């Protein structure tokens, strides 16, 4: 099965192509151009470079946020248009869940905080428990000021004491707020 993916919930726009779960190609562009001008061209170039046509795509997946409102909206419209034109299924994926699944694939285990930059000095934090066999999301989507993210995580630890322990922190919010998050646990450098 060939899966075409779109992501533009953050500053960069990305497309990827998977075949039966294996990554064939990925294309990320952070040129400052609007995502509406780049996503389809990126997908077209990527498919062509893999020797494939749009008709070879079996399904489309899209980053459903949280993230930039405009970026998510453009990404959703692009993915929906592609899936509709190709007459294939469309699936939405949480950007925070995608980061957690990548961490799982890279061998990260235990309590994980994914923090995405929400701009305006805010972050989207989500707590996960990752084991060898599964990923459990412990919190729902939220947006909090980065300066109180530590308090938010501590509050979640109180609500979920049976899951308390070492914490691995990852996500693009660390670019701006690394020092804010360092007291919480181990920073995973991506």
Tab-separated table of C-alpha atoms in Angstrom:
chain	number	residue	atom	x	y	z
A	1	UNK	CA	0.000	0.000	0.000
A	2	UNK	CA	1.348	3.437	-0.953
A	3	UNK	CA	0.527	6.216	1.528
A	4	UNK	CA	1.036	9.877	0.626
A	5	UNK	CA	1.280	12.218	3.618
A	6	UNK	CA	1.050	15.990	4.068
A	7	UNK	CA	2.167	18.114	7.031
A	8	UNK	CA	2.208	21.901	7.352
A	9	UNK	CA	1.069	22.550	10.916
A	10	UNK	CA	4.410	24.194	11.716
A	11	UNK	CA	6.773	26.537	9.888
A	12	UNK	CA	7.990	23.971	7.334
A	13	UNK	CA	5.872	22.069	4.849
A	14	UNK	CA	6.465	18.327	4.411
A	15	UNK	CA	5.308	15.448	2.306
A	16	UNK	CA	6.281	11.812	2.606
A	17	UNK	CA	5.608	8.606	0.744
A	18	UNK	CA	5.415	5.220	2.437
A	19	UNK	CA	5.101	1.793	0.865
A	20	UNK	CA	3.726	-0.903	3.178
A	21	UNK	CA	4.920	1.135	6.170
A	22	UNK	CA	8.457	1.707	4.892
A	23	UNK	CA	9.534	5.262	4.097
A	24	UNK	CA	10.265	5.667	0.378
A	25	UNK	CA	10.801	9.426	0.303
A	26	UNK	CA	10.250	12.593	2.251
A	27	UNK	CA	10.457	16.210	1.238
A	28	UNK	CA	10.572	19.155	3.650
A	29	UNK	CA	10.711	22.757	2.577
A	30	UNK	CA	11.156	25.778	4.813
A	31	UNK	CA	11.486	28.433	2.138
A	32	UNK	CA	9.063	30.977	3.556
A	33	UNK	CA	6.668	30.430	0.666
A	34	UNK	CA	3.098	29.703	1.563
A	35	UNK	CA	2.261	26.056	2.046
A	36	UNK	CA	-0.580	26.401	-0.433
A	37	UNK	CA	2.010	26.996	-3.153
A	38	UNK	CA	4.418	24.245	-2.150
A	39	UNK	CA	2.634	21.132	-0.854
A	40	UNK	CA	1.241	19.792	-4.128
A	41	UNK	CA	4.411	20.621	-6.055
A	42	UNK	CA	6.474	18.828	-3.421
A	43	UNK	CA	4.230	15.754	-3.615
A	44	UNK	CA	4.327	15.769	-7.422
A	45	UNK	CA	8.147	15.994	-7.475
A	46	UNK	CA	8.502	13.306	-4.814
A	47	UNK	CA	6.222	10.863	-6.646
A	48	UNK	CA	8.058	11.522	-9.911
A	49	UNK	CA	11.456	11.004	-8.272
A	50	UNK	CA	10.205	7.621	-7.016
A	51	UNK	CA	9.025	6.645	-10.490
A	52	UNK	CA	5.386	6.767	-9.413
A	53	UNK	CA	2.286	8.618	-10.518
A	54	UNK	CA	-0.569	9.945	-8.384
A	55	UNK	CA	-2.622	6.928	-9.483
A	56	UNK	CA	-0.175	4.683	-7.584
A	57	UNK	CA	-1.276	6.241	-4.268
A	58	UNK	CA	-3.645	4.035	-2.218
A	59	UNK	CA	-4.409	6.455	0.646
A	60	UNK	CA	-3.622	9.953	1.909
A	61	UNK	CA	-2.786	10.985	5.479
A	62	UNK	CA	-2.748	14.516	6.850
A	63	UNK	CA	-1.383	16.175	9.980
A	64	UNK	CA	-4.536	17.264	11.787
A	65	UNK	CA	-2.856	19.530	14.332
A	66	UNK	CA	-2.561	20.962	16.795
A	67	UNK	CA	-0.498	23.606	15.074
A	68	UNK	CA	-0.727	26.751	13.045
A	69	UNK	CA	-4.397	27.323	12.226
A	70	UNK	CA	-3.623	28.474	8.695
A	71	UNK	CA	-1.060	25.718	8.155
A	72	UNK	CA	-3.437	22.986	9.347
A	73	UNK	CA	-6.269	24.409	7.231
A	74	UNK	CA	-4.095	24.529	4.086
A	75	UNK	CA	-2.776	21.031	4.762
A	76	UNK	CA	-6.261	19.593	5.312
A	77	UNK	CA	-7.618	21.209	2.158
A	78	UNK	CA	-4.657	19.969	0.114
A	79	UNK	CA	-4.921	16.415	1.444
A	80	UNK	CA	-8.701	16.338	1.056
A	81	UNK	CA	-8.414	17.573	-2.520
A	82	UNK	CA	-5.755	14.977	-3.342
A	83	UNK	CA	-7.707	12.112	-1.749
A	84	UNK	CA	-10.903	13.192	-3.468
A	85	UNK	CA	-9.270	13.522	-6.879
A	86	UNK	CA	-7.566	10.137	-6.505
A	87	UNK	CA	-10.694	8.542	-4.984
A	88	UNK	CA	-8.684	7.071	-2.078
A	89	UNK	CA	-9.238	7.131	1.715
A	90	UNK	CA	-8.105	10.128	3.786
A	91	UNK	CA	-6.862	9.790	7.379
A	92	UNK	CA	-6.077	12.546	9.908
A	93	UNK	CA	-3.188	12.102	12.351
A	94	UNK	CA	-2.430	14.207	15.441
A	95	UNK	CA	0.909	15.995	15.095
A	96	UNK	CA	1.668	15.250	18.746
A	97	UNK	CA	0.847	11.553	18.321
A	98	UNK	CA	3.090	11.428	15.246
A	99	UNK	CA	6.043	12.704	17.297
A	100	UNK	CA	5.328	10.082	19.987
A	101	UNK	CA	5.153	7.295	17.397
A	102	UNK	CA	8.463	8.428	15.910
A	103	UNK	CA	10.003	8.309	19.385
A	104	UNK	CA	8.628	4.775	19.845
A	105	UNK	CA	10.165	3.726	16.500
A	106	UNK	CA	13.511	5.170	17.637
A	107	UNK	CA	13.449	3.140	20.859
A	108	UNK	CA	12.282	5.753	23.383
A	109	UNK	CA	10.402	4.124	26.267
A	110	UNK	CA	8.727	5.404	29.440
A	111	UNK	CA	6.949	8.669	30.173
A	112	UNK	CA	7.237	11.156	27.276
A	113	UNK	CA	6.202	14.795	27.001
A	114	UNK	CA	5.732	16.091	23.464
A	115	UNK	CA	5.683	19.892	23.355
A	116	UNK	CA	4.925	21.722	20.113
A	117	UNK	CA	5.415	25.447	19.674
A	118	UNK	CA	2.020	27.187	19.591
A	119	UNK	CA	3.509	30.681	19.079
A	120	UNK	CA	2.578	33.642	21.314
A	121	UNK	CA	4.765	32.121	24.082
A	122	UNK	CA	2.446	29.074	24.235
A	123	UNK	CA	2.978	25.362	23.674
A	124	UNK	CA	0.838	22.331	22.911
A	125	UNK	CA	1.921	19.725	25.498
A	126	UNK	CA	0.814	16.089	25.580
A	127	UNK	CA	1.943	13.303	27.885
A	128	UNK	CA	2.415	9.740	26.658
A	129	UNK	CA	3.465	6.425	28.164
A	130	UNK	CA	5.516	4.416	25.681
A	131	UNK	CA	6.208	0.710	26.162
A	132	UNK	CA	7.631	-1.914	23.839
A	133	UNK	CA	4.138	-2.894	22.738
A	134	UNK	CA	2.089	0.323	22.793
A	135	UNK	CA	1.758	4.059	23.165
A	136	UNK	CA	-0.811	5.399	25.610
A	137	UNK	CA	-1.803	9.053	25.456
A	138	UNK	CA	-2.298	10.288	29.009
A	139	UNK	CA	-3.647	13.788	28.310
A	140	UNK	CA	-5.874	15.497	25.788
A	141	UNK	CA	-4.791	18.383	23.579
A	142	UNK	CA	-4.195	21.622	25.456
A	143	UNK	CA	-2.468	24.935	24.954
A	144	UNK	CA	-0.611	26.618	27.810
A	145	UNK	CA	1.918	29.397	28.232
A	146	UNK	CA	5.421	27.969	28.018
A	147	UNK	CA	6.354	29.536	31.345
A	148	UNK	CA	3.660	27.509	33.147
A	149	UNK	CA	4.223	24.271	31.209
A	150	UNK	CA	6.223	22.870	34.118
A	151	UNK	CA	3.286	23.443	36.471
A	152	UNK	CA	0.905	21.813	33.962
A	153	UNK	CA	3.094	18.717	33.721
A	154	UNK	CA	3.474	18.560	37.513
A	155	UNK	CA	-0.319	18.748	37.822
A	156	UNK	CA	-0.664	15.859	35.370
A	157	UNK	CA	1.835	13.851	37.415
A	158	UNK	CA	-0.415	14.350	40.478
A	159	UNK	CA	-3.468	13.176	38.518
A	160	UNK	CA	-1.591	10.159	37.143
A	161	UNK	CA	0.678	9.101	40.030
A	162	UNK	CA	0.788	5.478	38.938
A	163	UNK	CA	2.567	6.622	35.807
A	164	UNK	CA	4.982	9.082	37.435
A	165	UNK	CA	8.681	8.656	36.831
A	166	UNK	CA	11.421	9.721	34.508
A	167	UNK	CA	10.306	12.002	31.727
A	168	UNK	CA	11.715	12.372	28.219
A	169	UNK	CA	10.840	15.652	26.523
A	170	UNK	CA	10.723	16.265	22.800
A	171	UNK	CA	9.109	18.517	20.227
A	172	UNK	CA	9.789	21.732	18.364
A	173	UNK	CA	8.910	23.881	21.403
A	174	UNK	CA	12.364	23.008	22.723
A	175	UNK	CA	13.912	25.316	20.128
A	176	UNK	CA	12.529	28.340	22.006
A	177	UNK	CA	11.807	26.966	25.481
A	178	UNK	CA	14.541	24.435	26.227
A	179	UNK	CA	15.485	26.110	29.522
A	180	UNK	CA	11.836	26.123	30.623
A	181	UNK	CA	11.527	22.375	30.095
A	182	UNK	CA	14.943	21.222	31.356
A	183	UNK	CA	13.836	20.976	35.034
A	184	UNK	CA	11.116	18.472	34.035
A	185	UNK	CA	13.315	15.713	32.670
A	186	UNK	CA	15.674	14.559	29.949
A	187	UNK	CA	15.626	16.626	26.768
A	188	UNK	CA	15.698	14.388	23.703
A	189	UNK	CA	17.788	16.015	21.002
A	190	UNK	CA	16.235	15.300	17.612
